Amino acid sequence: MPIASAKQMLQKATDGAYAVGAFNVTSFVQMLAVAEAADQARAPVIIQTSVTPAKFYGPEVIAAACRSLAERVTVPVCLHLDHCTDLDFCKRCADAGYTNIMIDGSGFEFDENVRVTREIVEYCHSRGDISVEGELGTVTGVEDEIVVSEDSSALCPVDKAVEFVERTGVDLFAPAIGTAHGVYATPTPNIDYDRLGLIVELVHGMEQKTPVVIHGGTGLGNEVVRRLIELGGAKFNVSTDLKHLLLDTTAQYLEANRTEYNPGKLDKAVKNAHLERVTDWMELLGSAGKA
Ligand code: 13P
């Protein structure tokens, strides 16, 4: 099937009280593995790229590869651009075939965040079924080239959530609630569950229930993940986990097979490791069997 838009996929997840895994990939082997894992698990899935890999391959190449994979499998696959601060690049990715764009205006003051997010919403919506994710408050840690220290992080103000969604027209809302990009020091970090609960209640009470996105999936304990989904998280972002898996699997394979010189076998090892890990995530998130 064609690449799916995130909006409908996540409205369904919101109603069904499960989350769709949104997996950041940096290579085609990872992209292939995520699509195949989704197909095998009968799970809707979001493949996402940060800005650096999107620029490295070119969004047109990534979209073409994803389109071809999406046509090969029988579950909905969405292609998402993650944390982009560059308006022109957001637009280029939308034109190239990405079906969900995250404009990250969280580094700006509220009104400027609204303005840039609104601009991308108008652009994407005028071009068809392309949905947009916006963020309010800042998620700490490192995601691609965006580095936010704990000091400069601000959680999403509850009283601004509805205004942000209304004024921007975003399809998906990512509030900062204390989760972080990268590796946590503990599997039970300081997450503001009450804040998430209040925000979800507010944005689900709007004329159109707006699906809520959870950033910083890597390293959270299973109970934490389940609680975030119970509270309304419908898109669950996982990036660092797959970056580590890619590099660790590669290093281990090369160490064990140093004189083999057969890249195809290395690709297979990397793919198999991802099939297993992504399937585990889909079972935990409750998306397995939902396509
Ligand atoms: P992690 O790198 O912590 O998994 O976070 C992923 C994320 O939120 C990407 O936007």
PDB file of C-alpha atoms and ligand atoms in Angstrom:
ATOM      1  CA  MET A   1       0.000   0.000   0.000  1.00  0.00           C
ATOM      2  CA  PRO A   2       1.125   3.652  -0.391  1.00  0.00           C
ATOM      3  CA  ILE A   3       2.974   5.313   2.501  1.00  0.00           C
ATOM      4  CA  ALA A   4       0.341   6.066   5.144  1.00  0.00           C
ATOM      5  CA  SER A   5      -0.230   9.354   6.897  1.00  0.00           C
ATOM      6  CA  ALA A   6       0.307   9.295  10.667  1.00  0.00           C
ATOM      7  CA  LYS A   7      -2.900  11.077  11.609  1.00  0.00           C
ATOM      8  CA  GLN A   8      -5.384   8.277  10.998  1.00  0.00           C
ATOM      9  CA  MET A   9      -2.979   5.613  12.222  1.00  0.00           C
ATOM     10  CA  LEU A  10      -2.564   7.434  15.526  1.00  0.00           C
ATOM     11  CA  GLN A  11      -6.201   8.335  15.969  1.00  0.00           C
ATOM     12  CA  LYS A  12      -6.878   4.605  15.780  1.00  0.00           C
ATOM     13  CA  ALA A  13      -4.124   3.932  18.329  1.00  0.00           C
ATOM     14  CA  THR A  14      -5.538   6.616  20.622  1.00  0.00           C
ATOM     15  CA  ASP A  15      -8.991   5.028  20.479  1.00  0.00           C
ATOM     16  CA  GLY A  16      -7.548   1.539  20.912  1.00  0.00           C
ATOM     17  CA  ALA A  17      -5.287   2.517  23.859  1.00  0.00           C
ATOM     18  CA  TYR A  18      -2.053   1.271  22.311  1.00  0.00           C
ATOM     19  CA  ALA A  19       0.969   3.072  20.844  1.00  0.00           C
ATOM     20  CA  VAL A  20       2.520   2.874  17.394  1.00  0.00           C
ATOM     21  CA  GLY A  21       6.306   2.470  17.421  1.00  0.00           C
ATOM     22  CA  ALA A  22       8.138   5.289  15.646  1.00  0.00           C
ATOM     23  CA  PHE A  23      11.642   4.010  14.938  1.00  0.00           C
ATOM     24  CA  ASN A  24      14.496   6.294  13.878  1.00  0.00           C
ATOM     25  CA  VAL A  25      16.642   4.675  11.208  1.00  0.00           C
ATOM     26  CA  THR A  26      19.972   5.737   9.770  1.00  0.00           C
ATOM     27  CA  SER A  27      20.469   2.971   7.197  1.00  0.00           C
ATOM     28  CA  PHE A  28      18.466   1.064   4.613  1.00  0.00           C
ATOM     29  CA  VAL A  29      19.098  -2.219   6.421  1.00  0.00           C
ATOM     30  CA  GLN A  30      17.352  -0.773   9.472  1.00  0.00           C
ATOM     31  CA  MET A  31      14.516   0.555   7.311  1.00  0.00           C
ATOM     32  CA  LEU A  32      14.022  -2.861   5.729  1.00  0.00           C
ATOM     33  CA  ALA A  33      14.074  -4.593   9.122  1.00  0.00           C
ATOM     34  CA  VAL A  34      11.514  -2.207  10.654  1.00  0.00           C
ATOM     35  CA  ALA A  35       9.121  -2.678   7.718  1.00  0.00           C
ATOM     36  CA  GLU A  36       9.497  -6.468   7.780  1.00  0.00           C
ATOM     37  CA  ALA A  37       9.110  -6.652  11.568  1.00  0.00           C
ATOM     38  CA  ALA A  38       5.888  -4.660  11.251  1.00  0.00           C
ATOM     39  CA  ASP A  39       4.620  -6.945   8.509  1.00  0.00           C
ATOM     40  CA  GLN A  40       5.374 -10.072  10.525  1.00  0.00           C
ATOM     41  CA  ALA A  41       3.828  -8.632  13.702  1.00  0.00           C
ATOM     42  CA  ARG A  42       0.821  -7.211  11.796  1.00  0.00           C
ATOM     43  CA  ALA A  43       1.584  -3.830  13.334  1.00  0.00           C
ATOM     44  CA  PRO A  44       1.149  -0.336  11.926  1.00  0.00           C
ATOM     45  CA  VAL A  45       4.528   1.394  12.040  1.00  0.00           C
ATOM     46  CA  ILE A  46       6.247   4.746  11.659  1.00  0.00           C
ATOM     47  CA  ILE A  47       9.690   4.820  10.104  1.00  0.00           C
ATOM     48  CA  GLN A  48      11.406   8.070  10.966  1.00  0.00           C
ATOM     49  CA  THR A  49      14.632   9.762  10.062  1.00  0.00           C
ATOM     50  CA  SER A  50      16.373  12.590  11.824  1.00  0.00           C
ATOM     51  CA  VAL A  51      17.575  15.466   9.702  1.00  0.00           C
ATOM     52  CA  THR A  52      21.191  14.238   9.312  1.00  0.00           C
ATOM     53  CA  PRO A  53      20.387  10.908   7.572  1.00  0.00           C
ATOM     54  CA  ALA A  54      17.656  12.665   5.559  1.00  0.00           C
ATOM     55  CA  LYS A  55      20.251  15.137   4.283  1.00  0.00           C
ATOM     56  CA  PHE A  56      22.890  12.436   3.807  1.00  0.00           C
ATOM     57  CA  TYR A  57      20.806  10.242   1.481  1.00  0.00           C
ATOM     58  CA  GLY A  58      18.481  13.014   0.301  1.00  0.00           C
ATOM     59  CA  PRO A  59      14.787  12.921   1.273  1.00  0.00           C
ATOM     60  CA  GLU A  60      13.797  11.916  -2.269  1.00  0.00           C
ATOM     61  CA  VAL A  61      15.933   8.760  -2.054  1.00  0.00           C
ATOM     62  CA  ILE A  62      14.653   7.865   1.418  1.00  0.00           C
ATOM     63  CA  ALA A  63      11.045   8.427   0.379  1.00  0.00           C
ATOM     64  CA  ALA A  64      11.509   6.316  -2.759  1.00  0.00           C
ATOM     65  CA  ALA A  65      12.963   3.440  -0.743  1.00  0.00           C
ATOM     66  CA  CYS A  66      10.239   3.697   1.878  1.00  0.00           C
ATOM     67  CA  ARG A  67       7.521   3.855  -0.787  1.00  0.00           C
ATOM     68  CA  SER A  68       8.825   0.682  -2.331  1.00  0.00           C
ATOM     69  CA  LEU A  69       8.960  -1.065   1.075  1.00  0.00           C
ATOM     70  CA  ALA A  70       5.476   0.148   1.988  1.00  0.00           C
ATOM     71  CA  GLU A  71       4.144  -1.311  -1.245  1.00  0.00           C
ATOM     72  CA  ARG A  72       5.763  -4.652  -0.487  1.00  0.00           C
ATOM     73  CA  VAL A  73       4.207  -5.108   2.957  1.00  0.00           C
ATOM     74  CA  THR A  74       0.541  -5.347   3.916  1.00  0.00           C
ATOM     75  CA  VAL A  75       0.559  -3.150   7.033  1.00  0.00           C
ATOM     76  CA  PRO A  76       0.420   0.679   7.116  1.00  0.00           C
ATOM     77  CA  VAL A  77       3.871   2.282   7.058  1.00  0.00           C
ATOM     78  CA  CYS A  78       4.302   6.015   7.675  1.00  0.00           C
ATOM     79  CA  LEU A  79       7.460   8.009   6.897  1.00  0.00           C
ATOM     80  CA  HIS A  80       8.198  10.746   9.435  1.00  0.00           C
ATOM     81  CA  LEU A  81      10.806  13.521   9.547  1.00  0.00           C
ATOM     82  CA  ASP A  82      11.942  13.910  13.143  1.00  0.00           C
ATOM     83  CA  HIS A  83      12.859  17.137  14.980  1.00  0.00           C
ATOM     84  CA  CYS A  84      13.447  19.434  12.054  1.00  0.00           C
ATOM     85  CA  THR A  85      14.097  23.099  12.854  1.00  0.00           C
ATOM     86  CA  ASP A  86      14.650  24.135   9.225  1.00  0.00           C
ATOM     87  CA  LEU A  87      11.392  25.186   7.557  1.00  0.00           C
ATOM     88  CA  ASP A  88      12.694  24.801   4.021  1.00  0.00           C
ATOM     89  CA  PHE A  89      13.898  21.281   4.717  1.00  0.00           C
ATOM     90  CA  CYS A  90      10.527  20.359   6.277  1.00  0.00           C
ATOM     91  CA  LYS A  91       8.888  21.476   3.052  1.00  0.00           C
ATOM     92  CA  ARG A  92      11.378  19.595   0.870  1.00  0.00           C
ATOM     93  CA  CYS A  93      10.715  16.378   2.797  1.00  0.00           C
ATOM     94  CA  ALA A  94       6.954  16.855   2.483  1.00  0.00           C
ATOM     95  CA  ASP A  95       7.380  17.343  -1.273  1.00  0.00           C
ATOM     96  CA  ALA A  96       9.625  14.272  -1.482  1.00  0.00           C
ATOM     97  CA  GLY A  97       6.994  11.949  -0.012  1.00  0.00           C
ATOM     98  CA  TYR A  98       7.397  12.030   3.776  1.00  0.00           C
ATOM     99  CA  THR A  99       3.875  11.689   5.172  1.00  0.00           C
ATOM    100  CA  ASN A 100       4.509  13.170   8.606  1.00  0.00           C
ATOM    101  CA  ILE A 101       6.706  16.147   9.420  1.00  0.00           C
ATOM    102  CA  MET A 102       7.868  17.230  12.845  1.00  0.00           C
ATOM    103  CA  ILE A 103       8.637  20.908  12.888  1.00  0.00           C
ATOM    104  CA  ASP A 104      10.565  21.441  16.099  1.00  0.00           C
ATOM    105  CA  GLY A 105       9.958  25.022  17.167  1.00  0.00           C
ATOM    106  CA  SER A 106      10.434  24.144  20.823  1.00  0.00           C
ATOM    107  CA  GLY A 107      13.603  26.234  21.022  1.00  0.00           C
ATOM    108  CA  PHE A 108      11.556  29.391  20.352  1.00  0.00           C
ATOM    109  CA  GLU A 109       9.314  31.433  22.596  1.00  0.00           C
ATOM    110  CA  PHE A 110       5.678  30.321  22.497  1.00  0.00           C
ATOM    111  CA  ASP A 111       4.411  32.740  19.816  1.00  0.00           C
ATOM    112  CA  GLU A 112       7.315  32.060  17.476  1.00  0.00           C
ATOM    113  CA  ASN A 113       6.900  28.303  17.987  1.00  0.00           C
ATOM    114  CA  VAL A 114       3.231  28.746  17.018  1.00  0.00           C
ATOM    115  CA  ARG A 115       4.169  30.792  13.958  1.00  0.00           C
ATOM    116  CA  VAL A 116       6.729  28.375  12.479  1.00  0.00           C
ATOM    117  CA  THR A 117       4.622  25.323  13.305  1.00  0.00           C
ATOM    118  CA  ARG A 118       1.556  26.923  11.704  1.00  0.00           C
ATOM    119  CA  GLU A 119       3.561  27.657   8.555  1.00  0.00           C
ATOM    120  CA  ILE A 120       4.477  23.983   8.158  1.00  0.00           C
ATOM    121  CA  VAL A 121       0.934  22.836   8.948  1.00  0.00           C
ATOM    122  CA  GLU A 122      -0.444  25.103   6.215  1.00  0.00           C
ATOM    123  CA  TYR A 123       2.184  23.913   3.748  1.00  0.00           C
ATOM    124  CA  CYS A 124       1.652  20.203   4.457  1.00  0.00           C
ATOM    125  CA  HIS A 125      -2.130  20.313   4.603  1.00  0.00           C
ATOM    126  CA  SER A 126      -2.315  22.176   1.309  1.00  0.00           C
ATOM    127  CA  ARG A 127      -0.391  19.340  -0.320  1.00  0.00           C
ATOM    128  CA  GLY A 128      -2.619  16.445   0.670  1.00  0.00           C
ATOM    129  CA  ASP A 129      -2.576  13.907   3.432  1.00  0.00           C
ATOM    130  CA  ILE A 130       0.644  14.991   5.142  1.00  0.00           C
ATOM    131  CA  SER A 131       0.340  15.354   8.892  1.00  0.00           C
ATOM    132  CA  VAL A 132       2.425  17.515  11.213  1.00  0.00           C
ATOM    133  CA  GLU A 133       3.808  17.021  14.718  1.00  0.00           C
ATOM    134  CA  GLY A 134       4.592  19.990  16.943  1.00  0.00           C
ATOM    135  CA  GLU A 135       6.410  20.124  20.269  1.00  0.00           C
ATOM    136  CA  LEU A 136       5.802  22.318  23.289  1.00  0.00           C
ATOM    137  CA  GLY A 137       8.346  22.443  26.087  1.00  0.00           C
ATOM    138  CA  THR A 138      11.759  20.934  25.369  1.00  0.00           C
ATOM    139  CA  VAL A 139      12.870  17.317  25.619  1.00  0.00           C
ATOM    140  CA  THR A 140      16.336  17.068  27.210  1.00  0.00           C
ATOM    141  CA  GLY A 141      19.232  15.021  25.846  1.00  0.00           C
ATOM    142  CA  VAL A 142      20.741  14.583  22.396  1.00  0.00           C
ATOM    143  CA  GLU A 143      18.699  13.881  19.266  1.00  0.00           C
ATOM    144  CA  ASP A 144      20.729  14.211  16.084  1.00  0.00           C
ATOM    145  CA  GLU A 145      22.107  17.780  16.142  1.00  0.00           C
ATOM    146  CA  ILE A 146      19.693  19.080  18.783  1.00  0.00           C
ATOM    147  CA  VAL A 147      21.283  19.108  22.233  1.00  0.00           C
ATOM    148  CA  VAL A 148      19.197  20.224  25.223  1.00  0.00           C
ATOM    149  CA  SER A 149      20.773  20.304  28.666  1.00  0.00           C
ATOM    150  CA  GLU A 150      18.605  19.664  31.712  1.00  0.00           C
ATOM    151  CA  ASP A 151      18.931  23.277  32.806  1.00  0.00           C
ATOM    152  CA  SER A 152      17.457  24.658  29.626  1.00  0.00           C
ATOM    153  CA  SER A 153      14.617  22.159  29.475  1.00  0.00           C
ATOM    154  CA  ALA A 154      11.130  23.286  30.252  1.00  0.00           C
ATOM    155  CA  LEU A 155       8.203  20.948  30.630  1.00  0.00           C
ATOM    156  CA  CYS A 156       5.092  21.630  28.572  1.00  0.00           C
ATOM    157  CA  PRO A 157       2.901  24.216  30.297  1.00  0.00           C
ATOM    158  CA  VAL A 158      -0.500  22.568  30.798  1.00  0.00           C
ATOM    159  CA  ASP A 159      -2.411  25.817  30.321  1.00  0.00           C
ATOM    160  CA  LYS A 160      -0.813  26.409  26.904  1.00  0.00           C
ATOM    161  CA  ALA A 161      -1.385  22.949  25.393  1.00  0.00           C
ATOM    162  CA  VAL A 162      -4.845  23.526  23.892  1.00  0.00           C
ATOM    163  CA  GLU A 163      -3.915  27.008  22.675  1.00  0.00           C
ATOM    164  CA  PHE A 164      -0.837  25.565  20.929  1.00  0.00           C
ATOM    165  CA  VAL A 165      -2.786  22.801  19.216  1.00  0.00           C
ATOM    166  CA  GLU A 166      -5.612  25.157  18.242  1.00  0.00           C
ATOM    167  CA  ARG A 167      -3.461  27.968  16.899  1.00  0.00           C
ATOM    168  CA  THR A 168      -1.020  25.727  15.016  1.00  0.00           C
ATOM    169  CA  GLY A 169      -3.511  23.134  13.747  1.00  0.00           C
ATOM    170  CA  VAL A 170      -1.021  20.304  14.402  1.00  0.00           C
ATOM    171  CA  ASP A 171      -2.197  16.747  13.865  1.00  0.00           C
ATOM    172  CA  LEU A 172       0.037  15.270  16.575  1.00  0.00           C
ATOM    173  CA  PHE A 173       1.121  16.912  19.795  1.00  0.00           C
ATOM    174  CA  ALA A 174       4.438  16.232  21.569  1.00  0.00           C
ATOM    175  CA  PRO A 175       4.459  17.727  25.077  1.00  0.00           C
ATOM    176  CA  ALA A 176       7.710  17.653  27.069  1.00  0.00           C
ATOM    177  CA  ILE A 177       6.895  15.648  30.200  1.00  0.00           C
ATOM    178  CA  GLY A 178      10.323  14.717  31.554  1.00  0.00           C
ATOM    179  CA  THR A 179      11.341  11.926  29.181  1.00  0.00           C
ATOM    180  CA  ALA A 180      14.718  12.476  27.507  1.00  0.00           C
ATOM    181  CA  HIS A 181      16.577  11.587  24.332  1.00  0.00           C
ATOM    182  CA  GLY A 182      19.537   9.251  24.749  1.00  0.00           C
ATOM    183  CA  VAL A 183      20.415   6.919  27.598  1.00  0.00           C
ATOM    184  CA  TYR A 184      18.780   7.408  31.021  1.00  0.00           C
ATOM    185  CA  ALA A 185      20.815   7.034  34.188  1.00  0.00           C
ATOM    186  CA  THR A 186      17.902   4.978  35.577  1.00  0.00           C
ATOM    187  CA  PRO A 187      15.006   2.987  33.978  1.00  0.00           C
ATOM    188  CA  THR A 188      12.587   5.028  36.108  1.00  0.00           C
ATOM    189  CA  PRO A 189      13.468   8.671  35.327  1.00  0.00           C
ATOM    190  CA  ASN A 190      11.620  11.628  36.763  1.00  0.00           C
ATOM    191  CA  ILE A 191       8.568  11.760  34.504  1.00  0.00           C
ATOM    192  CA  ASP A 192       5.664  14.086  35.241  1.00  0.00           C
ATOM    193  CA  TYR A 193       2.806  11.609  34.778  1.00  0.00           C
ATOM    194  CA  ASP A 194       0.242  13.983  36.272  1.00  0.00           C
ATOM    195  CA  ARG A 195       1.160  16.622  33.735  1.00  0.00           C
ATOM    196  CA  LEU A 196       0.823  14.100  30.886  1.00  0.00           C
ATOM    197  CA  GLY A 197      -2.584  12.993  32.213  1.00  0.00           C
ATOM    198  CA  LEU A 198      -3.858  16.576  32.370  1.00  0.00           C
ATOM    199  CA  ILE A 199      -2.528  17.439  28.911  1.00  0.00           C
ATOM    200  CA  VAL A 200      -4.046  14.322  27.337  1.00  0.00           C
ATOM    201  CA  GLU A 201      -7.405  15.061  28.952  1.00  0.00           C
ATOM    202  CA  LEU A 202      -7.326  18.565  27.497  1.00  0.00           C
ATOM    203  CA  VAL A 203      -6.187  17.757  23.948  1.00  0.00           C
ATOM    204  CA  HIS A 204      -8.470  14.724  23.722  1.00  0.00           C
ATOM    205  CA  GLY A 205     -11.359  16.919  24.826  1.00  0.00           C
ATOM    206  CA  MET A 206     -10.939  19.187  21.808  1.00  0.00           C
ATOM    207  CA  GLU A 207     -13.260  19.041  18.823  1.00  0.00           C
ATOM    208  CA  GLN A 208     -10.825  16.595  17.214  1.00  0.00           C
ATOM    209  CA  LYS A 209      -8.949  14.276  19.582  1.00  0.00           C
ATOM    210  CA  THR A 210      -5.284  15.090  18.927  1.00  0.00           C
ATOM    211  CA  PRO A 211      -2.960  12.083  19.333  1.00  0.00           C
ATOM    212  CA  VAL A 212      -0.103  12.582  21.810  1.00  0.00           C
ATOM    213  CA  VAL A 213       3.536  11.684  21.127  1.00  0.00           C
ATOM    214  CA  ILE A 214       6.035  10.346  23.668  1.00  0.00           C
ATOM    215  CA  HIS A 215       9.687  11.144  22.966  1.00  0.00           C
ATOM    216  CA  GLY A 216      12.706   9.457  24.528  1.00  0.00           C
ATOM    217  CA  GLY A 217      11.617   5.804  24.425  1.00  0.00           C
ATOM    218  CA  THR A 218      15.078   4.235  24.798  1.00  0.00           C
ATOM    219  CA  GLY A 219      15.870   2.796  28.211  1.00  0.00           C
ATOM    220  CA  LEU A 220      12.471   3.225  29.854  1.00  0.00           C
ATOM    221  CA  GLY A 221      11.371   0.243  31.953  1.00  0.00           C
ATOM    222  CA  ASN A 222       8.420  -1.780  30.652  1.00  0.00           C
ATOM    223  CA  GLU A 223       6.157  -0.546  33.452  1.00  0.00           C
ATOM    224  CA  VAL A 224       7.014   3.068  32.624  1.00  0.00           C
ATOM    225  CA  VAL A 225       6.229   2.454  28.940  1.00  0.00           C
ATOM    226  CA  ARG A 226       2.869   0.844  29.782  1.00  0.00           C
ATOM    227  CA  ARG A 227       1.953   3.704  32.095  1.00  0.00           C
ATOM    228  CA  LEU A 228       2.743   6.321  29.442  1.00  0.00           C
ATOM    229  CA  ILE A 229       0.509   4.466  26.977  1.00  0.00           C
ATOM    230  CA  GLU A 230      -2.284   4.049  29.536  1.00  0.00           C
ATOM    231  CA  LEU A 231      -2.155   7.792  30.044  1.00  0.00           C
ATOM    232  CA  GLY A 232      -2.647   8.363  26.311  1.00  0.00           C
ATOM    233  CA  GLY A 233       0.730   8.179  24.489  1.00  0.00           C
ATOM    234  CA  ALA A 234      -0.115   7.029  20.933  1.00  0.00           C
ATOM    235  CA  LYS A 235       3.191   7.529  19.069  1.00  0.00           C
ATOM    236  CA  PHE A 236       6.228   6.176  20.859  1.00  0.00           C
ATOM    237  CA  ASN A 237       9.638   7.314  19.638  1.00  0.00           C
ATOM    238  CA  VAL A 238      12.646   4.991  19.776  1.00  0.00           C
ATOM    239  CA  SER A 239      15.989   6.121  18.382  1.00  0.00           C
ATOM    240  CA  THR A 240      19.072   5.565  20.566  1.00  0.00           C
ATOM    241  CA  ASP A 241      18.192   1.901  21.121  1.00  0.00           C
ATOM    242  CA  LEU A 242      18.458   1.158  17.397  1.00  0.00           C
ATOM    243  CA  LYS A 243      21.599   3.263  16.976  1.00  0.00           C
ATOM    244  CA  HIS A 244      23.302   1.199  19.686  1.00  0.00           C
ATOM    245  CA  LEU A 245      21.962  -2.033  18.226  1.00  0.00           C
ATOM    246  CA  LEU A 246      23.296  -1.165  14.762  1.00  0.00           C
ATOM    247  CA  LEU A 247      26.771  -0.316  16.022  1.00  0.00           C
ATOM    248  CA  ASP A 248      27.027  -3.065  18.635  1.00  0.00           C
ATOM    249  CA  THR A 249      25.842  -5.770  16.226  1.00  0.00           C
ATOM    250  CA  THR A 250      28.298  -4.524  13.602  1.00  0.00           C
ATOM    251  CA  ALA A 251      31.211  -4.442  16.062  1.00  0.00           C
ATOM    252  CA  GLN A 252      30.426  -7.911  17.427  1.00  0.00           C
ATOM    253  CA  TYR A 253      30.019  -9.371  13.956  1.00  0.00           C
ATOM    254  CA  LEU A 254      33.310  -7.930  12.765  1.00  0.00           C
ATOM    255  CA  GLU A 255      35.128  -9.094  15.857  1.00  0.00           C
ATOM    256  CA  ALA A 256      33.873 -12.641  15.338  1.00  0.00           C
ATOM    257  CA  ASN A 257      34.372 -12.658  11.544  1.00  0.00           C
ATOM    258  CA  ARG A 258      37.326 -10.347  11.010  1.00  0.00           C
ATOM    259  CA  THR A 259      38.695 -12.064   7.895  1.00  0.00           C
ATOM    260  CA  GLU A 260      35.397 -12.915   6.175  1.00  0.00           C
ATOM    261  CA  TYR A 261      34.926  -9.703   4.094  1.00  0.00           C
ATOM    262  CA  ASN A 262      31.307 -10.465   3.219  1.00  0.00           C
ATOM    263  CA  PRO A 263      29.165  -7.329   3.759  1.00  0.00           C
ATOM    264  CA  GLY A 264      25.992  -9.201   2.798  1.00  0.00           C
ATOM    265  CA  LYS A 265      26.394 -11.456   5.831  1.00  0.00           C
ATOM    266  CA  LEU A 266      26.963  -8.455   8.079  1.00  0.00           C
ATOM    267  CA  ASP A 267      23.779  -6.836   6.709  1.00  0.00           C
ATOM    268  CA  LYS A 268      21.875 -10.036   7.497  1.00  0.00           C
ATOM    269  CA  ALA A 269      23.164 -10.071  11.078  1.00  0.00           C
ATOM    270  CA  VAL A 270      22.185  -6.422  11.547  1.00  0.00           C
ATOM    271  CA  LYS A 271      18.770  -7.036  10.007  1.00  0.00           C
ATOM    272  CA  ASN A 272      18.049 -10.073  12.185  1.00  0.00           C
ATOM    273  CA  ALA A 273      19.014  -8.190  15.352  1.00  0.00           C
ATOM    274  CA  HIS A 274      16.632  -5.375  14.382  1.00  0.00           C
ATOM    275  CA  LEU A 275      13.799  -7.746  13.477  1.00  0.00           C
ATOM    276  CA  GLU A 276      13.974  -9.169  16.974  1.00  0.00           C
ATOM    277  CA  ARG A 277      14.305  -5.838  18.813  1.00  0.00           C
ATOM    278  CA  VAL A 278      11.588  -4.034  16.856  1.00  0.00           C
ATOM    279  CA  THR A 279       9.211  -6.979  17.331  1.00  0.00           C
ATOM    280  CA  ASP A 280       9.796  -6.807  21.103  1.00  0.00           C
ATOM    281  CA  TRP A 281       8.956  -3.097  21.046  1.00  0.00           C
ATOM    282  CA  MET A 282       5.769  -3.688  19.065  1.00  0.00           C
ATOM    283  CA  GLU A 283       4.605  -6.291  21.565  1.00  0.00           C
ATOM    284  CA  LEU A 284       5.347  -3.958  24.483  1.00  0.00           C
ATOM    285  CA  LEU A 285       3.598  -1.021  22.827  1.00  0.00           C
ATOM    286  CA  GLY A 286       0.523  -3.129  22.046  1.00  0.00           C
ATOM    287  CA  SER A 287       0.637  -2.370  18.302  1.00  0.00           C
ATOM    288  CA  ALA A 288       1.314  -5.997  17.305  1.00  0.00           C
ATOM    289  CA  GLY A 289      -1.799  -7.472  15.701  1.00  0.00           C
ATOM    290  CA  LYS A 290      -3.470  -4.075  15.260  1.00  0.00           C
ATOM    291  CA  ALA A 291      -2.919  -3.631  11.495  1.00  0.00           C
TER     292      ALA A 291
HETATM  293  P1  13P B   1      15.521   8.013  22.254  1.00  0.00           P
HETATM  294  O1  13P B   1      16.740   8.282  21.453  1.00  0.00           O
HETATM  295  O2  13P B   1      15.714   8.253  23.696  1.00  0.00           O
HETATM  296  O3  13P B   1      14.938   6.661  21.977  1.00  0.00           O
HETATM  297  O4  13P B   1      14.418   9.089  21.797  1.00  0.00           O
HETATM  298  C1  13P B   1      13.847   9.000  20.535  1.00  0.00           C
HETATM  299  C2  13P B   1      13.081  10.211  20.189  1.00  0.00           C
HETATM  300  O5  13P B   1      12.318  10.739  20.967  1.00  0.00           O
HETATM  301  C3  13P B   1      13.260  10.722  18.824  1.00  0.00           C
HETATM  302  O6  13P B   1      12.533  11.874  18.580  1.00  0.00           O
END
